[in-house]
């Protein structure tokens, strides 16, 4: 029997379904990635190390999806404590088939400034044009 608080990808995905003018692809991407970060030993530490650009051993990590801060809903949020004692908060925006929204990234940057520890803002896009637009966002 699975413990009620164990990460369950199927339960996370059941909330999303296609409807007129909406596809849940980006939500599926975020939930599937969050599941890997939560359940695969070393995955979160490897991802954080890649984002920071140097090996970053983690003491703890908390992976959140669909959380709200000041009316903003980042696709993925990682709260972590590095072995160095540094607190990290990573906000991630994921895009599948929609364009990069520069205002959305600015909103994430605004909430990141208020976070505990060192904040990071990450954009994960499926296409080069999305990534290019995110790189030019102020």
Coordinates of C-alpha atoms in Angstrom, one line a residue:
X1 CA 0.0 0.0 0.0
X2 CA 1.2 3.5 -0.9
X3 CA 1.4 6.0 2.0
X4 CA -1.1 8.9 1.5
X5 CA 1.8 11.5 1.4
X6 CA 3.9 9.6 -1.1
X7 CA 4.3 11.4 -4.5
X8 CA 1.9 9.9 -7.0
X9 CA 2.2 11.1 -10.6
X10 CA -1.2 9.8 -11.6
X11 CA -3.0 11.7 -8.8
X12 CA -1.1 14.9 -9.8
X13 CA -2.2 14.5 -13.4
X14 CA -5.8 13.7 -12.8
X15 CA -6.6 17.4 -12.2
X16 CA -5.8 18.3 -15.8
X17 CA -7.9 17.5 -18.8
X18 CA -8.1 19.1 -22.3
X19 CA -11.0 21.5 -23.0
X20 CA -11.8 24.0 -25.6
X21 CA -8.9 26.4 -26.1
X22 CA -6.7 24.6 -23.5
X23 CA -4.3 21.8 -23.6
X24 CA -2.7 20.4 -20.3
X25 CA 0.6 19.7 -21.9
X26 CA 2.6 22.3 -20.0
X27 CA 1.0 21.1 -16.7
X28 CA 1.8 17.5 -17.5
X29 CA 5.4 18.5 -18.2
X30 CA 5.6 20.4 -14.9
X31 CA 4.0 17.6 -12.9
X32 CA 6.1 14.8 -14.5
X33 CA 9.3 16.8 -14.0
X34 CA 8.4 17.5 -10.4
X35 CA 7.7 13.8 -9.8
X36 CA 11.2 12.9 -11.1
X37 CA 12.8 15.6 -8.9
X38 CA 10.9 14.3 -5.9
X39 CA 11.4 10.6 -6.4
X40 CA 14.6 9.9 -8.3
X41 CA 17.6 9.8 -5.9
X42 CA 20.0 12.7 -6.8
X43 CA 17.8 14.2 -9.5
X44 CA 16.9 17.4 -7.7
X45 CA 20.5 17.9 -6.6
X46 CA 21.7 17.3 -10.2
X47 CA 19.2 19.8 -11.6
X48 CA 20.0 22.5 -9.1
X49 CA 23.7 22.0 -9.7
X50 CA 23.1 22.4 -13.4
X51 CA 21.1 25.5 -12.9
X52 CA 23.7 27.1 -10.6
X53 CA 26.6 26.0 -12.7
X54 CA 28.6 24.2 -10.0
X55 CA 28.1 21.1 -7.8
X56 CA 25.6 22.0 -5.1
X57 CA 25.0 19.2 -2.6
X58 CA 21.6 19.6 -1.0
X59 CA 20.6 18.8 2.6
X60 CA 16.9 19.3 1.9
X61 CA 14.6 20.1 -1.0
X62 CA 10.9 20.8 -1.4
X63 CA 9.4 20.7 -4.9
X64 CA 6.1 22.5 -5.4
X65 CA 3.7 22.9 -8.3
X66 CA 0.6 24.9 -8.6
X67 CA 1.4 27.1 -5.6
X68 CA 0.4 30.7 -5.5
X69 CA 2.5 33.7 -4.4
X70 CA 1.0 37.1 -4.7
X71 CA -1.5 35.8 -7.3
X72 CA 1.4 34.4 -9.4
X73 CA 1.5 30.7 -10.1
X74 CA 5.0 29.4 -11.0
X75 CA 5.0 26.1 -12.9
X76 CA 7.6 24.7 -10.5
X77 CA 9.2 26.0 -7.3
X78 CA 12.1 24.4 -5.5
X79 CA 13.0 25.4 -2.0
X80 CA 16.3 23.9 -0.9
X81 CA 19.0 24.1 1.7
X82 CA 22.5 23.6 0.3
X83 CA 25.1 21.8 2.3
X84 CA 27.0 25.1 2.3
X85 CA 24.3 26.6 4.4
X86 CA 22.8 28.6 1.6
X87 CA 19.1 28.7 1.2
X88 CA 17.9 28.5 -2.5
X89 CA 14.5 29.2 -4.0
X90 CA 14.1 28.4 -7.7
X91 CA 11.1 29.5 -9.8
X92 CA 10.6 27.8 -13.1
X93 CA 8.4 28.6 -16.0
X94 CA 7.8 25.8 -18.6
X95 CA 6.4 26.3 -22.1
X96 CA 5.4 23.6 -24.5
X97 CA 3.5 25.1 -27.4
X98 CA 2.7 28.6 -26.2
X99 CA 5.0 31.6 -26.6
X100 CA 7.2 33.0 -23.9
X101 CA 5.4 35.6 -21.9
X102 CA 7.8 38.3 -20.8
X103 CA 5.4 39.8 -18.3
X104 CA 4.9 36.4 -16.7
X105 CA 8.7 36.1 -16.3
X106 CA 8.8 39.6 -14.8
X107 CA 6.1 38.6 -12.3
X108 CA 8.2 35.6 -11.3
X109 CA 11.3 37.8 -10.9
X110 CA 9.3 40.1 -8.7
X111 CA 8.2 37.3 -6.3
X112 CA 11.8 35.8 -6.5
X113 CA 13.1 39.0 -5.0
X114 CA 11.0 38.5 -1.9
X115 CA 12.0 34.8 -1.4
X116 CA 14.2 33.5 1.3
X117 CA 17.8 32.6 0.4
X118 CA 19.2 33.1 -3.0
X119 CA 16.6 33.3 -5.7
X120 CA 16.9 31.8 -9.2
X121 CA 14.5 32.2 -12.2
X122 CA 14.5 29.4 -14.8
X123 CA 12.8 29.1 -18.2
X124 CA 12.3 25.7 -19.8
X125 CA 11.0 25.9 -23.4
X126 CA 10.4 23.3 -26.0
X127 CA 11.4 25.6 -28.9
X128 CA 14.4 27.9 -29.6
X129 CA 12.1 30.9 -30.3
X130 CA 10.7 30.5 -26.7
X131 CA 14.1 30.3 -25.2
X132 CA 15.3 33.3 -27.3
X133 CA 12.4 35.4 -26.1
X134 CA 13.1 34.4 -22.5
X135 CA 16.7 35.4 -22.8
X136 CA 15.8 38.9 -23.9
X137 CA 13.2 39.4 -21.2
X138 CA 14.1 42.1 -18.7

